[in-house]
Short mmCIF file of C-alpha atoms in Angstrom, two decimals:
data_model
loop_
_atom_site.label_atom_id
_atom_site.label_comp_id
_atom_site.label_asym_id
_atom_site.label_seq_id
_atom_site.Cartn_x
_atom_site.Cartn_y
_atom_site.Cartn_z
CA MET Z 273 -95.63 -6.79 12.91
CA THR Z 274 -92.68 -4.79 11.16
CA ARG Z 275 -89.81 -3.85 12.80
CA ASN Z 276 -87.87 -0.50 11.99
CA PRO Z 277 -84.42 -0.69 11.81
CA ILE Z 278 -82.85 2.08 13.80
CA VAL Z 279 -79.06 1.46 13.75
CA THR Z 280 -76.99 -0.84 11.25
CA PHE Z 281 -73.15 -1.50 11.56
CA GLU Z 282 -71.66 -2.15 8.02
CA ASN Z 283 -68.30 -3.96 7.86
CA VAL Z 284 -67.27 -1.92 11.13
CA ARG Z 285 -63.55 -1.98 12.38
CA PHE Z 286 -62.02 -0.47 15.50
CA CYS Z 287 -58.13 -0.87 16.41
CA TYR Z 288 -56.67 0.46 19.48
CA ASP Z 289 -52.97 1.32 17.96
CA GLU Z 290 -52.07 -2.23 16.52
CA VAL Z 291 -54.63 -4.45 17.92
CA CYS Z 292 -58.06 -4.58 16.27
CA ALA Z 293 -60.51 -4.69 18.90
CA VAL Z 294 -63.36 -5.66 16.49
CA SER Z 295 -63.68 -5.98 12.85
CA ASP Z 296 -66.42 -6.85 10.21
CA LEU Z 297 -69.30 -6.18 12.18
CA ASN Z 298 -72.47 -6.24 10.55
CA PHE Z 299 -75.70 -6.09 12.32
CA THR Z 300 -78.90 -4.40 12.41
CA ILE Z 301 -80.70 -3.08 15.85
CA TYR Z 302 -84.83 -2.59 15.69
CA GLU Z 303 -86.72 -0.01 17.24
CA LYS Z 304 -88.27 -0.42 20.53
CA SER Z 305 -86.23 -3.57 21.46
CA LEU Z 306 -84.03 -5.17 24.00
CA THR Z 307 -80.87 -6.39 22.64
CA ALA Z 308 -78.44 -8.69 24.59
CA VAL Z 309 -74.80 -7.88 23.82
CA VAL Z 310 -72.68 -10.98 25.10
CA GLY Z 311 -69.58 -12.57 24.76
CA PRO Z 312 -66.19 -13.46 26.65
CA ASN Z 313 -64.27 -10.69 28.16
CA GLY Z 314 -62.29 -9.08 25.77
CA GLY Z 315 -64.19 -9.82 22.99
CA GLY Z 316 -65.25 -6.17 21.85
CA LYS Z 317 -68.73 -5.70 24.00
CA SER Z 318 -67.51 -2.34 25.31
CA THR Z 319 -65.92 -1.50 22.15
CA LEU Z 320 -69.17 -2.22 19.97
CA LEU Z 321 -71.22 -0.33 22.71
CA LYS Z 322 -69.04 2.87 22.63
CA LEU Z 323 -68.82 2.61 18.68
CA LEU Z 324 -72.41 2.93 18.71
CA SER Z 325 -72.61 5.48 21.38
CA GLY Z 326 -70.13 7.91 19.20
CA LEU Z 327 -67.76 7.84 21.75
CA ILE Z 328 -65.10 6.06 19.48
CA LYS Z 329 -64.88 6.55 15.83
CA PRO Z 330 -64.59 3.47 13.54
CA ASP Z 331 -61.40 3.20 11.46
CA LYS Z 332 -63.35 1.33 8.75
CA GLY Z 333 -66.77 0.82 7.88
CA LEU Z 334 -70.41 2.94 8.63
CA ILE Z 335 -72.56 3.04 11.59
CA ASN Z 336 -76.05 4.48 10.50
CA VAL Z 337 -78.01 6.16 13.17
CA ASN Z 338 -81.49 6.83 11.83
CA ASP Z 339 -81.91 10.65 12.09
CA SER Z 340 -83.19 12.50 15.28
CA HIS Z 341 -82.45 9.39 17.48
CA ALA Z 342 -80.09 10.19 20.37
CA ILE Z 343 -78.22 7.98 22.41
CA ALA Z 344 -77.27 7.62 25.90
CA TYR Z 345 -74.72 5.51 27.21
CA VAL Z 346 -74.53 4.02 30.55
CA SER Z 347 -70.65 3.15 31.38
CA GLN Z 348 -69.54 0.15 32.98
CA PHE Z 349 -68.38 1.60 35.86
CA VAL Z 350 -69.61 4.64 37.97
CA ASP Z 351 -66.82 7.28 36.66
CA PHE Z 352 -67.95 9.98 38.83
CA ASP Z 353 -67.43 10.77 42.53
CA THR Z 354 -70.16 9.43 44.57
CA SER Z 355 -69.50 11.48 47.65
CA PHE Z 356 -70.42 14.81 45.40
CA PRO Z 357 -73.05 16.65 47.25
CA ILE Z 358 -76.15 15.82 44.75
CA THR Z 359 -79.48 14.39 45.28
CA VAL Z 360 -80.94 11.74 43.11
CA LEU Z 361 -83.40 14.12 41.93
CA GLU Z 362 -80.71 16.77 40.94
CA MET Z 363 -78.63 14.14 39.13
CA VAL Z 364 -81.56 12.65 37.33
CA LEU Z 365 -82.26 16.38 36.26
CA THR Z 366 -79.02 16.88 34.68
CA GLY Z 367 -80.02 14.39 31.95
CA THR Z 368 -82.60 16.69 30.78
CA LEU Z 369 -80.64 19.80 30.83
CA CYS Z 370 -80.31 22.05 27.43
CA LYS Z 371 -76.79 20.85 25.79
CA LYS Z 372 -76.02 24.49 24.77
CA VAL Z 373 -74.13 26.38 27.54
CA LYS Z 374 -76.53 29.50 27.94
CA PRO Z 375 -77.02 32.07 30.70
CA PHE Z 376 -79.74 31.47 33.51
CA CYS Z 377 -80.62 28.30 31.90
CA LYS Z 378 -83.56 26.69 34.65
CA TYR Z 379 -85.41 23.46 34.96
CA THR Z 380 -88.91 23.94 33.41
CA ARG Z 381 -91.93 22.18 35.21
CA ASP Z 382 -91.99 19.77 32.24
CA GLN Z 383 -88.24 18.81 32.94
CA ARG Z 384 -88.87 18.22 36.35
CA GLU Z 385 -92.12 16.07 35.66
CA ARG Z 386 -89.88 13.95 33.06
CA ALA Z 387 -87.04 13.52 36.00
CA LEU Z 388 -89.82 12.51 38.31
CA ASN Z 389 -91.38 10.10 35.66
CA SER Z 390 -87.99 8.52 35.11
CA ILE Z 391 -87.19 8.18 38.72
CA ALA Z 392 -90.28 6.30 39.27
CA ARG Z 393 -89.94 4.21 36.18
CA VAL Z 394 -86.70 2.67 37.71
CA SER Z 395 -88.76 2.18 41.29
CA LEU Z 396 -87.02 5.12 43.24
CA ASP Z 397 -89.94 6.75 44.13
CA GLY Z 398 -89.36 8.27 47.68
CA TYR Z 399 -85.72 8.54 46.85
CA GLU Z 400 -85.74 12.03 45.07
CA GLY Z 401 -84.31 13.84 47.95
CA ARG Z 402 -81.64 11.22 49.01
CA GLY Z 403 -77.97 12.01 48.31
CA ILE Z 404 -76.60 9.77 45.68
CA ASN Z 405 -73.93 8.69 48.34
CA GLN Z 406 -76.93 7.17 50.51
CA LEU Z 407 -77.74 4.67 47.67
CA SER Z 408 -76.79 1.24 47.52
CA GLY Z 409 -74.58 0.10 44.29
CA GLY Z 410 -77.92 -1.21 42.44
CA GLU Z 411 -79.93 2.21 43.32
CA LEU Z 412 -77.18 3.92 42.02
CA LYS Z 413 -77.35 1.92 38.66
CA ARG Z 414 -81.05 2.75 38.51
CA ALA Z 415 -80.45 6.16 39.38
CA ILE Z 416 -78.00 6.52 36.31
CA ILE Z 417 -80.29 4.67 34.30
CA ALA Z 418 -83.32 7.07 35.33
CA ARG Z 419 -81.10 9.90 34.10
CA ALA Z 420 -80.79 8.39 30.55
CA LEU Z 421 -84.26 8.01 30.58
CA ALA Z 422 -84.75 11.59 31.47
CA SER Z 423 -82.85 12.76 28.59
CA ASP Z 424 -84.25 12.85 25.33
CA ALA Z 425 -82.47 9.71 24.09
CA ASP Z 426 -84.54 7.08 22.03
CA ILE Z 427 -81.72 4.50 22.46
CA ILE Z 428 -80.11 3.48 25.83
CA VAL Z 429 -76.80 1.56 25.87
CA LEU Z 430 -75.77 -0.05 29.01
CA ASP Z 431 -72.24 -1.63 29.15
CA GLU Z 432 -72.62 -4.17 32.02
CA ALA Z 433 -74.99 -2.45 33.95
CA ASP Z 434 -75.35 -5.56 36.09
CA GLY Z 435 -71.80 -5.70 36.89
CA ASN Z 436 -71.05 -5.52 40.63
CA LEU Z 437 -74.67 -6.09 41.54
CA ASP Z 438 -76.03 -8.94 43.74
CA VAL Z 439 -78.52 -11.47 42.04
CA ASP Z 440 -81.33 -9.71 43.57
CA ALA Z 441 -80.08 -6.00 42.27
CA ALA Z 442 -79.32 -7.43 39.01
CA ARG Z 443 -82.87 -9.28 38.45
CA GLU Z 444 -84.57 -6.02 39.80
CA LEU Z 445 -82.62 -4.19 37.28
CA TYR Z 446 -83.45 -6.82 34.33
CA GLY Z 447 -87.48 -6.23 35.35
CA ILE Z 448 -87.12 -2.66 34.95
CA LEU Z 449 -85.33 -2.84 31.43
CA GLU Z 450 -87.86 -5.19 30.27
CA GLY Z 451 -90.76 -2.53 30.98
CA LEU Z 452 -88.64 -0.12 29.28
CA LYS Z 453 -88.64 -1.84 25.85
CA SER Z 454 -92.07 -0.82 24.99
CA ASP Z 455 -90.88 2.92 24.34
CA LYS Z 456 -86.88 2.82 24.11
CA THR Z 457 -84.36 0.87 22.20
CA ILE Z 458 -81.95 -1.08 24.69
CA LEU Z 459 -78.75 -2.58 24.21
CA VAL Z 460 -77.29 -4.29 27.40
CA ALA Z 461 -73.80 -5.79 27.75
CA SER Z 462 -74.03 -8.59 30.29
CA HIS Z 463 -72.32 -11.76 31.49
CA HIS Z 464 -75.22 -13.09 33.36
CA LEU Z 465 -76.60 -14.82 29.99
CA ASN Z 466 -79.31 -16.81 31.32
CA ASP Z 467 -81.31 -13.73 32.81
CA ILE Z 468 -80.28 -11.34 30.11
CA LEU Z 469 -81.17 -13.79 27.05
CA ASP Z 470 -84.64 -14.35 29.07
CA ILE Z 471 -85.67 -10.84 28.64
CA ALA Z 472 -83.95 -9.77 25.49
CA ASP Z 473 -85.74 -9.84 22.07
CA SER Z 474 -82.44 -10.54 20.19
CA ALA Z 475 -78.69 -10.92 20.72
CA ILE Z 476 -75.48 -10.42 19.47
CA TYR Z 477 -72.52 -12.77 20.25
CA VAL Z 478 -69.40 -10.40 20.22
CA ARG Z 479 -66.00 -12.02 19.62
CA ARG Z 480 -63.78 -9.91 17.72
CA THR Z 481 -66.58 -10.20 15.31
CA ALA Z 482 -70.24 -9.86 15.83
CA THR Z 483 -72.83 -13.01 15.31
CA GLU Z 484 -76.29 -11.60 15.07
CA TYR Z 485 -79.16 -13.84 16.39
CA ALA Z 486 -82.88 -12.53 15.54
CA SER Z 487 -84.22 -14.28 18.67
CA SER Z 488 -82.26 -14.26 22.18
CA MET Z 489 -83.25 -18.04 22.55
CA ASP Z 490 -81.56 -19.08 19.33
CA LEU Z 491 -78.37 -17.97 21.02
CA LYS Z 492 -79.36 -19.50 24.43
CA GLN Z 493 -79.93 -22.71 22.58
CA LYS Z 494 -76.84 -22.75 20.76
CA LEU Z 495 -74.87 -22.05 23.75
CA GLY Z 496 -76.70 -24.85 25.74
CA GLY Z 497 -75.70 -23.69 28.93
CA ARG Z 498 -71.87 -23.49 27.94
CA ILE Z 499 -69.94 -20.83 29.55
CA ILE Z 500 -68.56 -18.27 27.59
CA LEU Z 501 -67.05 -15.60 30.16
CA MET V 253 -66.28 44.79 69.28
CA ILE V 254 -69.68 46.41 68.24
CA ASP V 255 -68.25 49.82 69.23
CA ALA V 256 -65.41 49.37 67.29
CA ILE V 257 -67.16 48.28 64.28
CA LEU V 258 -69.60 51.40 64.51
CA ASN V 259 -66.65 53.67 64.81
CA TYR V 260 -63.73 52.66 63.14
CA THR V 261 -63.28 52.20 59.34
CA PHE V 262 -60.78 49.63 59.49
CA MET V 263 -63.39 47.06 61.68
CA GLN V 264 -66.22 48.03 59.25
CA ASN V 265 -63.86 47.14 56.23
CA ALA V 266 -62.76 43.81 58.02
CA LEU V 267 -66.47 42.76 58.57
CA ILE V 268 -67.19 43.60 54.87
CA ALA V 269 -63.92 41.66 53.70
CA ALA V 270 -65.19 38.77 56.03
CA VAL V 271 -68.62 38.46 54.35
CA LEU V 272 -67.19 38.67 50.90
CA ALA V 273 -64.28 36.27 51.46
CA SER V 274 -67.16 33.83 52.83
CA ILE V 275 -69.27 34.07 49.76
CA VAL V 276 -66.29 33.28 47.63
CA THR V 277 -65.33 30.26 49.98
CA GLY V 278 -68.63 28.70 49.41
CA ILE V 279 -68.41 28.91 45.85
CA ILE V 280 -64.78 28.55 44.89
CA GLY V 281 -64.28 26.04 47.62
CA THR V 282 -67.03 23.54 46.61
CA ILE V 283 -65.65 23.87 42.95
CA ALA V 284 -62.09 22.97 44.08
CA ILE V 285 -63.04 20.19 46.14
CA GLU V 286 -65.44 18.78 43.85
CA LYS V 287 -63.32 18.78 40.93
CA ARG V 288 -60.17 18.04 42.84
CA LEU V 289 -58.22 21.20 42.41
CA ILE V 290 -57.25 21.87 45.98
CA SER V 291 -53.48 20.99 45.25
CA MET V 292 -53.80 23.43 42.19
CA SER V 293 -55.21 26.25 44.10
CA GLY V 294 -52.82 25.89 46.75
CA GLY V 295 -50.10 25.97 43.54
CA ILE V 296 -52.06 29.24 42.23
CA ALA V 297 -52.19 30.96 45.38
CA HIS V 298 -48.22 30.52 46.06
CA ALA V 299 -47.55 31.43 42.24
CA SER V 300 -49.42 34.50 42.77
CA PHE V 301 -46.73 35.87 45.31
CA GLY V 302 -44.36 36.39 42.21
CA GLY V 303 -46.84 38.88 41.14
CA ILE V 304 -47.38 40.54 44.37
CA GLY V 305 -43.29 40.85 44.60
CA PHE V 306 -43.31 42.30 40.76
CA GLY V 307 -46.17 44.65 41.92
CA TYR V 308 -43.75 46.07 44.58
CA LEU V 309 -40.84 46.20 42.20
CA ALA V 310 -42.73 47.94 39.47
CA GLY V 311 -44.60 50.14 41.86
CA PHE V 312 -48.12 49.31 41.13
CA GLU V 313 -50.93 47.59 43.42
CA PRO V 314 -49.42 44.33 44.32
CA ILE V 315 -52.77 42.36 44.04
CA TRP V 316 -53.02 43.05 40.35
CA GLY V 317 -49.73 41.40 39.49
CA GLY V 318 -50.68 38.81 42.17
CA LEU V 319 -54.17 38.26 39.95
CA ALA V 320 -51.82 38.23 36.55
CA PHE V 321 -49.69 35.54 38.06
CA ALA V 322 -52.42 33.49 39.62
CA VAL V 323 -54.66 33.39 36.41
CA GLY V 324 -51.66 32.66 34.32
CA SER V 325 -50.52 29.75 36.58
CA SER V 326 -53.92 28.52 36.75
CA ILE V 327 -54.43 28.47 32.53
CA LEU V 328 -50.59 26.91 32.25
CA ILE V 329 -51.45 23.94 34.55
CA SER V 330 -54.71 23.19 32.88
CA ARG V 331 -53.23 23.59 29.07
CA LEU V 332 -49.80 21.61 29.96
CA SER V 333 -51.80 18.88 31.79
CA LYS V 334 -54.34 18.56 28.93
CA ASN V 335 -51.69 18.92 25.96
CA THR V 336 -48.78 17.41 27.30
CA LYS V 337 -47.90 14.03 29.30
CA MET V 338 -46.99 16.19 32.35
CA LYS V 339 -49.33 15.50 35.21
CA SER V 340 -51.17 18.56 36.69
CA ASP V 341 -49.33 18.01 40.08
CA THR V 342 -45.82 18.02 38.74
CA MET V 343 -46.78 21.71 37.14
CA THR V 344 -48.45 22.61 40.29
CA GLY V 345 -45.26 21.98 42.17
CA ILE V 346 -43.11 23.77 40.19
CA LEU V 347 -45.00 26.94 39.91
CA TRP V 348 -45.66 26.76 43.95
CA SER V 349 -42.15 26.96 44.53
CA PHE V 350 -41.31 29.12 41.28
CA GLY V 351 -43.70 31.74 42.44
CA MET V 352 -42.58 32.20 45.91
CA ALA V 353 -39.09 32.49 44.98
CA LEU V 354 -39.92 34.99 41.99
CA GLY V 355 -41.70 37.10 44.71
CA ILE V 356 -38.80 37.05 47.02
CA LEU V 357 -36.53 37.86 44.34
CA PHE V 358 -38.72 40.79 43.17
CA ILE V 359 -38.94 42.51 46.55
CA SER V 360 -35.20 42.09 47.33
CA LEU V 361 -34.64 43.89 44.07
CA ALA V 362 -37.22 46.57 44.80
CA PRO V 363 -35.31 49.96 46.39
CA GLY V 364 -35.36 50.68 50.14
CA TYR V 365 -36.09 48.34 53.11
CA MET V 366 -37.86 45.03 52.51
CA PRO V 367 -41.40 45.63 52.93
CA ASP V 368 -43.49 43.47 55.83
CA MET V 369 -45.00 40.56 53.71
CA THR V 370 -46.81 38.82 56.70
CA SER V 371 -49.90 40.12 55.80
CA TYR V 372 -49.82 38.60 52.36
CA LEU V 373 -48.52 35.32 53.62
CA PHE V 374 -50.48 34.77 56.65
CA GLY V 375 -53.61 37.57 56.00
CA ASP V 376 -54.76 40.34 58.14
CA ILE V 377 -58.24 41.08 58.25
CA LEU V 378 -57.59 44.33 60.01
CA SER V 379 -55.31 45.93 57.63
CA VAL V 380 -57.95 45.79 54.80
CA SER V 381 -57.89 49.08 52.93
CA THR V 382 -61.07 50.84 51.27
CA SER V 383 -59.30 50.16 48.09
CA SER V 384 -58.82 46.71 48.96
CA ILE V 385 -62.50 46.31 49.46
CA ILE V 386 -63.69 47.94 46.35
CA TYR V 387 -61.35 45.04 44.34
CA MET V 388 -62.51 42.45 46.48
CA LEU V 389 -66.48 43.30 45.96
CA ILE V 390 -65.69 43.51 42.19
CA PHE V 391 -64.17 40.05 42.30
CA THR V 392 -66.81 38.40 44.56
CA ILE V 393 -69.62 40.02 41.89
CA ILE V 394 -67.96 38.44 38.93
CA ILE V 395 -67.63 35.32 40.79
CA SER V 396 -71.19 35.17 42.06
CA PHE V 397 -72.72 36.35 38.88
CA VAL V 398 -70.84 33.84 36.54
CA PHE V 399 -71.51 30.95 39.03
CA ILE V 400 -75.30 31.83 39.41
CA MET V 401 -75.51 32.37 35.34
CA LEU V 402 -74.08 28.93 34.57
CA TYR V 403 -75.16 27.06 37.71
CA HIS V 404 -76.97 23.73 36.11
CA HIS V 405 -74.09 23.65 33.36
CA LEU V 406 -71.32 23.96 36.14
CA ILE V 407 -73.01 21.66 38.44
CA ILE V 408 -73.19 18.79 35.44
CA TYR V 409 -69.52 19.46 34.55
CA LEU V 410 -68.13 19.17 38.18
CA PHE V 411 -70.03 15.90 38.78
CA ASP V 412 -69.46 14.03 35.81
CA GLU V 413 -67.47 15.35 33.00
CA GLU V 414 -67.55 12.32 30.78
CA TYR V 415 -71.16 12.44 30.90
CA SER V 416 -71.54 16.07 30.04
CA LYS V 417 -69.05 15.54 27.29
CA ALA V 418 -71.10 12.57 25.80
CA ARG V 419 -74.39 14.80 26.07
CA GLY V 420 -72.43 17.31 23.78
CA ILE V 421 -72.25 19.84 26.24
CA ASN V 422 -69.22 22.37 25.97
CA THR V 423 -66.99 21.35 28.60
CA ARG V 424 -64.04 22.83 27.31
CA LEU V 425 -65.84 26.37 28.00
CA LEU V 426 -67.02 24.96 31.49
CA GLU V 427 -63.09 24.11 32.23
CA TRP V 428 -62.04 27.82 31.08
CA VAL V 429 -64.69 29.10 33.33
CA VAL V 430 -63.43 26.90 36.32
CA TYR V 431 -59.89 27.69 35.83
CA ILE V 432 -60.27 31.28 35.70
CA MET V 433 -62.81 31.98 38.80
CA ILE V 434 -60.50 29.83 41.15
CA PRO V 435 -57.47 32.03 40.91
CA VAL V 436 -59.99 35.62 41.09
CA GLY V 437 -61.27 33.44 44.07
CA ILE V 438 -58.07 33.02 45.81
CA MET V 439 -56.97 36.66 45.10
CA VAL V 440 -60.07 37.73 47.60
CA LEU V 441 -58.99 35.22 50.14
CA ILE V 442 -55.66 36.05 50.36
CA LYS V 443 -56.46 39.22 52.10
CA ILE V 444 -57.99 37.32 54.70
CA VAL V 445 -56.01 34.31 55.43
CA GLY V 446 -52.82 34.84 53.26
CA ILE V 447 -51.48 32.63 50.57
CA ILE V 448 -50.29 30.07 52.84
CA LEU V 449 -53.59 29.17 54.54
CA THR V 450 -55.70 29.89 51.37
CA ILE V 451 -56.32 26.45 51.03
CA ALA V 452 -57.67 25.76 54.38
CA LEU V 453 -60.35 28.41 54.14
CA MET V 454 -61.23 26.82 50.75
CA THR V 455 -61.60 23.24 52.07
CA ILE V 456 -62.85 23.35 55.70
CA PRO V 457 -65.84 25.15 55.70
CA VAL V 458 -67.09 23.14 52.51
CA SER V 459 -65.82 19.97 54.08
CA ILE V 460 -68.10 20.85 57.42
CA ALA V 461 -71.12 21.32 55.29
CA LYS V 462 -70.80 18.29 53.17
CA LEU V 463 -71.16 16.26 56.53
CA TYR V 464 -74.70 17.49 56.85
CA PHE V 465 -75.99 18.37 53.72
CA LYS V 466 -76.62 16.07 50.36
CA SER V 467 -77.62 18.74 47.88
CA TYR V 468 -74.77 20.85 46.30
CA GLY V 469 -77.05 24.55 46.50
CA ARG V 470 -77.22 23.67 50.39
CA VAL V 471 -73.34 22.73 50.56
CA ILE V 472 -72.59 26.19 49.12
CA LEU V 473 -75.07 28.11 51.11
CA ALA V 474 -74.07 26.32 54.43
CA SER V 475 -70.24 26.80 53.58
CA ILE V 476 -70.81 30.65 53.23
CA ILE V 477 -72.34 30.79 56.70
CA ILE V 478 -70.01 28.81 58.28
CA SER V 479 -66.96 30.28 56.79
CA MET V 480 -68.66 33.69 58.12
CA VAL V 481 -68.70 32.42 61.55
CA PHE V 482 -65.12 31.53 61.24
CA CYS V 483 -64.10 34.51 59.58
CA ILE V 484 -65.72 37.05 62.15
CA THR V 485 -64.52 34.81 65.05
CA GLY V 486 -61.05 35.16 63.63
CA LEU V 487 -61.62 39.00 63.36
CA THR V 488 -62.81 39.12 66.86
CA LEU V 489 -59.67 37.20 68.40
CA SER V 490 -57.31 39.00 66.09
CA TYR V 491 -58.75 42.28 67.49
CA TYR V 492 -58.35 41.34 71.10
CA ILE V 493 -55.26 39.40 71.12
CA ASN V 494 -53.29 40.93 68.27
CA ILE V 495 -52.30 37.92 66.20
CA PRO V 496 -52.81 37.24 62.35
CA SER V 497 -56.26 36.85 61.41
CA GLY V 498 -55.40 33.99 59.12
CA VAL V 499 -54.16 32.09 61.87
CA CYS V 500 -56.97 32.43 64.12
CA ILE V 501 -59.61 31.34 61.42
CA ILE V 502 -57.64 28.35 60.40
CA VAL V 503 -56.92 26.85 63.84
CA ILE V 504 -60.47 27.90 65.00
CA SER V 505 -62.09 26.03 62.07
CA THR V 506 -59.44 22.96 61.72
CA LEU V 507 -60.46 22.49 65.35
CA ILE V 508 -64.03 22.43 64.91
CA TYR V 509 -63.81 20.56 61.75
CA LEU V 510 -62.03 17.65 63.57
CA VAL V 511 -64.37 17.54 66.67
CA LEU V 512 -67.64 17.87 64.27
CA LEU V 513 -65.88 14.68 62.33
CA PHE V 514 -65.35 12.79 65.54
CA MET V 515 -68.80 13.38 66.72
CA ARG V 516 -70.30 12.62 63.28
CA ARG V 517 -68.29 9.27 63.14
CA ARG V 518 -69.71 8.29 66.75
CA LEU V 519 -73.23 8.82 65.89
CA GLN V 520 -72.75 6.83 62.56
CA LYS V 521 -71.24 4.16 64.82
CA ARG V 522 -74.29 4.34 67.36
CA HIS V 523 -76.77 4.23 64.65
CA HIS V 524 -75.25 1.14 62.91
CA ALA V 525 -74.62 -0.52 66.12
CA GLN V 526 -78.80 0.15 66.85
CA ARG V 527 -79.41 -0.96 63.42
CA VAL V 528 -77.51 -4.31 63.95
CA HIS V 529 -79.52 -4.61 67.21
CA GLY V 530 -82.77 -3.94 66.05
CA SER V 531 -82.25 -6.65 63.25
#
């Protein structure tokens, strides 16, 4: 099966003032695949994902994202107030909202269906009317992923989506991500090596620079159970 | 009380003012609470006193001077905290005191006797004139219209600004809208509860609504109704026992909020205990 490249990094470098977080990043991400982004703390995983999402611009090099592919970024931390009075459905619907601020913008039936469908895909059916402050950590992460799914994004970038989750909640999340790769391109940074490499198609090992592995199993074998965190 | 409402213009004005202030409370209160702008709102309310004093000195309707100072302070706090290393709290604190000092300075410089400023400081729902009702109505219509017009975009901006930015939504425009709506709303509330007590009316009805509702729209509607109940109760007490309306409204609403909060905590503890026993 021919795989279509969707994102390419060419000699990308990014520095925070004097310190370069990543340099000489060269790799390709293919369409409808799940790529694990692994590496030690401070190795540059988050920087790489922020570069890909366009949240920061490279100091050097090129990041090519094929035209018409939108990217949704799910942050490492829940960076909003969880006491905000908003239901799961309302939150997921915000992912479908038109980007242009225009008067009397309303959600269409199609947008509602997309939101409900996304909620179902992350196994949160029945939670639509719940306030987000009534969700557990794992459920909240899934709701955030549902918001990304409901948007028009083809590429979903998750920065340690499994952080702060217990083993069961993290495994449930991996199951959902595995189910999504049939129609989305997914990049996940994670410290749960065994679990994430089991479901990923390919892997990128990041330690200031990136080493690309066409198969996640290649990296798993190479690491051979070594702890890299 | 009903006879008084039917027969006296000042009572009719008071009732209309209570309704308008409640609508503003529901909209502006939720925005200020969710965007963590309560402290800034307090600063804006106090800074407006400088404009009110200037109105007395220059001989025009003080509320317009108050509005100009309030909007100016809001924009100044927003811009300085974005473009300099100064924290918005620091700027708020400075404008808070500066506005009050300017207000007293201007009033002291005005010719004749020093006017009684109690109604501006603590509110007096029974002294709301027909001309005040007109400007309150205009401000309330503007706030409600803008809010309804940009409802969904305002929600996403208030809820998750970073995500809104990442999605390419013009958060700068929404920020301007919020930083202008808040001072305009404050000018409506000042007539009812006064400069000093404005923050309480902005926060208490919304905080009570948040105890029971999980959706933003419902919190706003509930806040409007709760605020209306408080304002009309304050109006009634103010009418019968002749004390400033703002004081009545805030004392009643604070006590009710504390009781409801206590009851809610007890209920949650009981539910938790039942769950533990059940499992």
